[in-house]
CSV table of C-alpha atoms in Angstrom, one decimal:
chain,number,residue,atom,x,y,z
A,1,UNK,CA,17.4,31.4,-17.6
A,2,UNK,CA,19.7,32.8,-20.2
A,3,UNK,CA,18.2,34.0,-23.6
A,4,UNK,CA,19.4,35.0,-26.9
A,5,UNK,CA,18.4,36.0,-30.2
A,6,UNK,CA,19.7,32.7,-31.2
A,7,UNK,CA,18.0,31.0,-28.3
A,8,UNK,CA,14.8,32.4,-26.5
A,9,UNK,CA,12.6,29.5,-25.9
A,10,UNK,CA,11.1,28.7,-22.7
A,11,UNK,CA,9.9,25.7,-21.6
A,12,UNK,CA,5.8,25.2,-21.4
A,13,UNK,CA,4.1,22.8,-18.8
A,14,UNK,CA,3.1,20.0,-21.6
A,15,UNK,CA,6.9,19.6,-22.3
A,16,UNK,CA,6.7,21.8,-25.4
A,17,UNK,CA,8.6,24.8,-25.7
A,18,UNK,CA,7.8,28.9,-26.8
A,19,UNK,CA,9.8,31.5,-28.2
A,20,UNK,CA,9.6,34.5,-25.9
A,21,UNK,CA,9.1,37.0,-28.8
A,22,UNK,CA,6.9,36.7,-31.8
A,23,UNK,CA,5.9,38.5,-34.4
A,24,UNK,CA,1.9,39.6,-34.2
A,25,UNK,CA,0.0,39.6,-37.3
A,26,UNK,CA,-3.1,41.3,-36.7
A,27,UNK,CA,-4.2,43.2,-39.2
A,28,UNK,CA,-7.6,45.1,-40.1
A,29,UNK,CA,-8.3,43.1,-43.9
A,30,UNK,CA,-9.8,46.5,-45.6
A,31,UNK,CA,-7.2,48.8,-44.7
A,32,UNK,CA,-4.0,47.0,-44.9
A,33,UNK,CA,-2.4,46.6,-48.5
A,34,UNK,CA,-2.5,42.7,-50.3
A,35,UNK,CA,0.7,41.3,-49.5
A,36,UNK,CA,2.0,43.6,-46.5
A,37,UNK,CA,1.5,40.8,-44.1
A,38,UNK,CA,3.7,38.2,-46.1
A,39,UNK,CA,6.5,40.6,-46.1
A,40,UNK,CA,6.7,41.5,-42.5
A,41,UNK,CA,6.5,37.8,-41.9
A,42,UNK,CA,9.5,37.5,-44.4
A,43,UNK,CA,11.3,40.6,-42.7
A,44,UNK,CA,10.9,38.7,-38.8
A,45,UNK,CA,11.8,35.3,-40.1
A,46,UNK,CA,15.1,37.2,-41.8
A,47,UNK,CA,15.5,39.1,-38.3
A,48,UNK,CA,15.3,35.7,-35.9
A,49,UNK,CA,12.1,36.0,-35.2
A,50,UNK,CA,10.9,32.2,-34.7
A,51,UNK,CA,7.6,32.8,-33.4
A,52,UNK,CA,4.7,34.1,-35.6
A,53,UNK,CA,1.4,34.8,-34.3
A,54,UNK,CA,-2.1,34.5,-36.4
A,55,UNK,CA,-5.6,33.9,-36.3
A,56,UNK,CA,-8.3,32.8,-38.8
A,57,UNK,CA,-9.7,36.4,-38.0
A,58,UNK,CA,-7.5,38.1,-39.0
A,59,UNK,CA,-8.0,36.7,-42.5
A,60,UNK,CA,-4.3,37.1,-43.8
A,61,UNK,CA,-3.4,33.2,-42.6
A,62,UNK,CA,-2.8,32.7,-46.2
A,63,UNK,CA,0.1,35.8,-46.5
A,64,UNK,CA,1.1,34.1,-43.6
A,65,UNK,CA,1.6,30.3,-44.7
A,66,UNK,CA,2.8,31.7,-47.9
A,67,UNK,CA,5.5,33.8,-46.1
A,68,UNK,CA,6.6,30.6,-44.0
A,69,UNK,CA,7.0,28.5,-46.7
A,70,UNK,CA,8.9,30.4,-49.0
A,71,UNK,CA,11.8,30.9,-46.1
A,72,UNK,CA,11.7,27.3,-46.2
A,73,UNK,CA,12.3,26.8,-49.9
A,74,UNK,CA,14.6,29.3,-49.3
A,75,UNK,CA,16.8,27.4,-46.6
A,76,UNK,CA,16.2,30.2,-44.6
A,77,UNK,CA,14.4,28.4,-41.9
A,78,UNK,CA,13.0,24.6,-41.0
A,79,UNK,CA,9.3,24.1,-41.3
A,80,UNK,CA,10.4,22.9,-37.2
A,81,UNK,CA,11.8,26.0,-36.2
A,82,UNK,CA,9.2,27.9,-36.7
A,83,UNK,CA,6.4,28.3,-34.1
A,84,UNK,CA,3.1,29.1,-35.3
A,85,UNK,CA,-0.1,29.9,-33.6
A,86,UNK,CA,-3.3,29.6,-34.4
A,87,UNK,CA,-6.9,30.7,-32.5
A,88,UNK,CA,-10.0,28.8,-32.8
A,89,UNK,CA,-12.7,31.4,-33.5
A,90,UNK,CA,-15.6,32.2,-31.0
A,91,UNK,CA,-18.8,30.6,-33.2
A,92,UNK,CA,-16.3,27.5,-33.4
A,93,UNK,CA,-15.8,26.3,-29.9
A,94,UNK,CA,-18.3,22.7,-30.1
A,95,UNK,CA,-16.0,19.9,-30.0
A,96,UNK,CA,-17.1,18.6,-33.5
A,97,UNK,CA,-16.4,21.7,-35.1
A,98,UNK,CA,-12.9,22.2,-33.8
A,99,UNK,CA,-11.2,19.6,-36.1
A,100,UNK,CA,-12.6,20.8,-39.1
A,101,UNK,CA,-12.2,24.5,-38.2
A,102,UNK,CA,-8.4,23.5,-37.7
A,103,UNK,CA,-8.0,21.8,-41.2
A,104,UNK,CA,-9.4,24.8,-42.6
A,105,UNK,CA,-6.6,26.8,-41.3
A,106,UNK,CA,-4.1,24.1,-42.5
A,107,UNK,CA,-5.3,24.5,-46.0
A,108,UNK,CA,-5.2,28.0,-45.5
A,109,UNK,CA,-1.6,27.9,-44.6
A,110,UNK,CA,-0.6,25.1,-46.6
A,111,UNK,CA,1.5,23.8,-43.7
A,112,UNK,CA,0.7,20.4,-42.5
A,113,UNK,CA,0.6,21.3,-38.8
A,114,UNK,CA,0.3,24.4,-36.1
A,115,UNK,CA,2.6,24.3,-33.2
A,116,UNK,CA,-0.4,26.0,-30.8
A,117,UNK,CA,-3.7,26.5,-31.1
A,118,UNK,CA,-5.9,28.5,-29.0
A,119,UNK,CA,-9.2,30.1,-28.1
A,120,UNK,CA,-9.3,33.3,-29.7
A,121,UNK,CA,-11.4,34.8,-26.7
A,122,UNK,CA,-13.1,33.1,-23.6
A,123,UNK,CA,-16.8,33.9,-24.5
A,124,UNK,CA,-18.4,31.4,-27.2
A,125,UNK,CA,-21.0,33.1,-29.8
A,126,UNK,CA,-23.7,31.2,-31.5
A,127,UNK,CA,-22.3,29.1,-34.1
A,128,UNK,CA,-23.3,30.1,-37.7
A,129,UNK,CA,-21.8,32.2,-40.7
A,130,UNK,CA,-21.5,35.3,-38.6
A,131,UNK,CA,-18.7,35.9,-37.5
A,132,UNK,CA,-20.0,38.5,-34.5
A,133,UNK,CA,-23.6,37.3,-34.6
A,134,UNK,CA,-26.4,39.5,-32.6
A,135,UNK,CA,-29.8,39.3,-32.4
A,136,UNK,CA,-32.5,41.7,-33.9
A,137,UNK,CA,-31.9,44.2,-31.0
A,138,UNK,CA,-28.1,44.3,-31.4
A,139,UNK,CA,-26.9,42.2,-28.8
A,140,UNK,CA,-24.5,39.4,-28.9
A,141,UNK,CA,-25.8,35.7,-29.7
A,142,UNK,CA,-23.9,33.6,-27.0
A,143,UNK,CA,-23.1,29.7,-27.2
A,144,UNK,CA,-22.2,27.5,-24.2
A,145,UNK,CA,-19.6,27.1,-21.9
A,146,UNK,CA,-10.2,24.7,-18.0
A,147,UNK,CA,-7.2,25.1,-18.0
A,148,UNK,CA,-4.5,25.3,-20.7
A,149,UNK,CA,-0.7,25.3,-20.9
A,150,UNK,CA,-0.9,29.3,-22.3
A,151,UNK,CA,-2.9,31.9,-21.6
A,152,UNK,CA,-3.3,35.2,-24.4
A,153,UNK,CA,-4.2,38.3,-22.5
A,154,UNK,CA,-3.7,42.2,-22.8
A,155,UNK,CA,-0.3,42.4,-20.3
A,156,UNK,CA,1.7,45.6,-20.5
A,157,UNK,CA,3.2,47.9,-17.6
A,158,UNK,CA,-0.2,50.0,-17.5
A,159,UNK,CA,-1.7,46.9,-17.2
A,160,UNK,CA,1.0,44.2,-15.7
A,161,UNK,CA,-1.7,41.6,-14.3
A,162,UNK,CA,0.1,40.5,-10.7
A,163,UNK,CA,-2.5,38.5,-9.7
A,164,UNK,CA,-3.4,36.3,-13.0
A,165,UNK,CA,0.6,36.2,-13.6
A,166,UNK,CA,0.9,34.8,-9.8
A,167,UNK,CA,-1.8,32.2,-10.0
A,168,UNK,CA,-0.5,31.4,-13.9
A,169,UNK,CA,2.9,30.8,-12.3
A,170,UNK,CA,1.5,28.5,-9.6
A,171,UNK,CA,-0.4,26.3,-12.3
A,172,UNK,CA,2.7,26.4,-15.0
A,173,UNK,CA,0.3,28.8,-17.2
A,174,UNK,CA,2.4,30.5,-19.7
A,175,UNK,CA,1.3,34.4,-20.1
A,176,UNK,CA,1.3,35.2,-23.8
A,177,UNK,CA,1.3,39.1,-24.2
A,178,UNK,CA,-1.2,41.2,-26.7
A,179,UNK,CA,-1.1,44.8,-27.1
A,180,UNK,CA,1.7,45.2,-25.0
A,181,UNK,CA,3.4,48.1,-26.9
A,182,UNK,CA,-0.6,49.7,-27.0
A,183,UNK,CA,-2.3,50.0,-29.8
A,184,UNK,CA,-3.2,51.1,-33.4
A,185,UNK,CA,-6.3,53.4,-31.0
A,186,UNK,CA,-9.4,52.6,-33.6
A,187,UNK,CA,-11.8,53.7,-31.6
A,188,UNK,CA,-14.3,50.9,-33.0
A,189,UNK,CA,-12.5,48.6,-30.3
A,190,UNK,CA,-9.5,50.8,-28.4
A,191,UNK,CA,-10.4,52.6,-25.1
A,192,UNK,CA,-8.8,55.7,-27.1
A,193,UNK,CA,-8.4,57.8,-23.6
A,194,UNK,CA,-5.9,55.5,-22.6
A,195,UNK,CA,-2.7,57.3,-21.8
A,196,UNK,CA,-0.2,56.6,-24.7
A,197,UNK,CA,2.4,53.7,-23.2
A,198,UNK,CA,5.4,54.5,-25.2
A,199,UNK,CA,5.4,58.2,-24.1
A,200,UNK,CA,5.9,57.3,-20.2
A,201,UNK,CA,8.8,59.5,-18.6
A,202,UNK,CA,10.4,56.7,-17.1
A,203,UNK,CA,10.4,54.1,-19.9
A,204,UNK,CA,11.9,56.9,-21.9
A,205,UNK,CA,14.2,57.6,-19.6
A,206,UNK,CA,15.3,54.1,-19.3
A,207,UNK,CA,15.3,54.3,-23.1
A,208,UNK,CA,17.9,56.7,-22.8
A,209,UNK,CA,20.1,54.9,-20.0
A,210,UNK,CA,20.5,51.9,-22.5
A,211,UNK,CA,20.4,53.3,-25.8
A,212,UNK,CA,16.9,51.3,-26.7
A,213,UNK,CA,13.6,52.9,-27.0
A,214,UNK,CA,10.6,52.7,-24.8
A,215,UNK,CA,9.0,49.9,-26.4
A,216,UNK,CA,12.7,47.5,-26.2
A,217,UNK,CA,12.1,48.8,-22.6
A,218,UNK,CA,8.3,47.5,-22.5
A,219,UNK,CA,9.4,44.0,-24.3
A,220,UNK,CA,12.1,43.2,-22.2
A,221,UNK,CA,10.0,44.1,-18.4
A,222,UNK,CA,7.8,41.4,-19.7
A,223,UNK,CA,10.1,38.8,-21.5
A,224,UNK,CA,11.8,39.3,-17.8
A,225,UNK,CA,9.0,38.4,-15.8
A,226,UNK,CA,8.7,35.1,-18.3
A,227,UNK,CA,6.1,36.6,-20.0
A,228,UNK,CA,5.7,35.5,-24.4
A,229,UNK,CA,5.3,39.0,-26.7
A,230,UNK,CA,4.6,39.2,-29.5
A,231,UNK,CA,4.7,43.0,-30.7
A,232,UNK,CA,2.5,43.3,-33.8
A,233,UNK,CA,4.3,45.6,-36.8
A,234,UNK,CA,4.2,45.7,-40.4
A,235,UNK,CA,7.4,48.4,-40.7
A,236,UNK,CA,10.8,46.4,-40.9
A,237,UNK,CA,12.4,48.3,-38.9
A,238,UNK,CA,10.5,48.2,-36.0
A,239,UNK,CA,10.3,44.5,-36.6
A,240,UNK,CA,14.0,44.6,-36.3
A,241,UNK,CA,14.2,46.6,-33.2
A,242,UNK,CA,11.4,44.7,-31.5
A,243,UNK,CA,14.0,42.2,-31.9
A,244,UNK,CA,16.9,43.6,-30.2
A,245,UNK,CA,16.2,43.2,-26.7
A,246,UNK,CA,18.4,40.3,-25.7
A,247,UNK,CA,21.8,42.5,-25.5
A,248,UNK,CA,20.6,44.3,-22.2
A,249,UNK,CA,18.8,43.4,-18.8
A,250,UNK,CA,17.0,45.9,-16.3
A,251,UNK,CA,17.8,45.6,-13.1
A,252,UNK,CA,15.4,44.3,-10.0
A,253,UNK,CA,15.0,48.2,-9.1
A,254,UNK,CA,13.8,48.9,-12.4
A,255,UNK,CA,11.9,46.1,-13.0
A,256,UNK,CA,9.8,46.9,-9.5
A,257,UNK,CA,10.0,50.8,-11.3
A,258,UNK,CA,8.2,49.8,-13.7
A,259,UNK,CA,5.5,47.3,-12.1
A,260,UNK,CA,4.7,50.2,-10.2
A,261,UNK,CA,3.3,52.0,-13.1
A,262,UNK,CA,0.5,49.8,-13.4
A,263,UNK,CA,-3.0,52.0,-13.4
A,264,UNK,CA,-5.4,48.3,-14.4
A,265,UNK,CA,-5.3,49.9,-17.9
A,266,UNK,CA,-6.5,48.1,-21.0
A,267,UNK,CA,-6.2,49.7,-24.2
A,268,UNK,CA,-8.6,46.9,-25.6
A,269,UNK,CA,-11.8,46.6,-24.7
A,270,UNK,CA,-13.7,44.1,-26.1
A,271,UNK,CA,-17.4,44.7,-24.6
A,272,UNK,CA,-19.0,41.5,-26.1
């Protein structure tokens, strides 16, 4: 399948299709500047980026909306060009609460759709204000609990998945990649004696060999195997960058180079 920073959608099992790069959003709310969200979204919408990946969680959805539709005024984009994701959050998961959960997020946006809209993770907390809710000794309230055209898991070549990528391949599962370039390393939810990705010898050294940095490296092994990323940045000019990686391919010895550096790996660890 050809791809370009013009045209890098691939096709999903429902008939839909994905761009293959997005922009990530996440953002911790308390330490990240008012308005620093919108404008990376502005920057990625200005760079090609088509893609753009939130959450309710996050609690910027409304930098994020705001972002959207001004490159719209603007001419800039169409309100159906973009792809936008949204995640259900884990106290939300009870079939009467999706809907309304959902329309909050529309208001939020001020967009009068979502092009995807996901689980944000697999295990369902107790439904309630609290948004990680635990009982008087500290442990995790739990609520009760098939298979979906995408899947959003940590996927990076530390970590590269074979298995759940072969089985997601046999049931037209698209991978959608998180933390693929590692991570910010707060040690509140980062296994912070991870070895740093982006300083491997030979995803530097195939850095060097096409004039693109280890993470263009990282994005395009994944984007290769037909897997969505979805780099997270608030610096434009890594937003740019994380852009550039349709101007080169790696070749089948490199690709199987770099699936060999898989050690099972995760730099998040989400022990809920």
């Amino acid at each position: 399948m050809y791809l370009s920073a013009a045209n890098h959608r691939i096709p999903l099992s429902d008939g839909n299709s994905i761009p293959i790069i997005g922009l990530g959003t996440y953002s911790e709310p308390k330490l990240t500047p008012k308005g620093t969200c919108a404008k990376s979204v502005k920057i990625a919408i200005d760079t090609g980026y088509r893609h753009i990946d939130g959450a309710y969680i996050y609690q910027n959805e409304h930098e994020v909306g705001e972002a959207i539709r001004e490159k719209i005024a603007e001419g800039k984009v169409r309100r159906e060009d973009i792809f936008y994701c949204g995640k259900l959050w884990a106290t939300k998961h009870d079939p009467e609460m999706v809907r309304p959960t959902l329309e909050k997020t529309l208001s939020v946006l001020q967009l009068d759709y979502v092009d995807l809209y996901i689980i944000e993770i697999p295990m369902a907390f107790k439904p309630g204000d609290e948004i990680y809710p635990k009982d008087k000794n500290g442990k995790w309230l739990y609520h009760k609990s098939n298979l979906c055209a995408t899947w959003e898991v940590e996927c990076h070549p530390y970590f590269t998945q074979p298995k759940l990528l072969k089985f997601c391949q046999q049931h037209d599962i698209v991978i959608i990649a998180y933390s693929l370039l590692g991570t910010s390393r707060n040690p509140t939810w980062v296994n912070i004696s991870s070895p740093p990705l982006l300083k491997d010898e030979l995803l530097n050294a195939l850095g060097k060999k096409y004039k693109k940095t280890a993470a263009q490296i990282v994005l395009r092994f994944n984007i290769q195997r037909g897997v969505v990323v979805i780099p997270k940045s608030f610096n434009p000019e890594r937003i740019k960058e994380n852009f550039q990686i349709f101007d080169f391919s790696l070749t089948e010895e490199e690709m199987k180079d770099i699936e060999a550096l898989n050690k099972n790996v995760r730099f998040v660890e989400m022990l809920m």
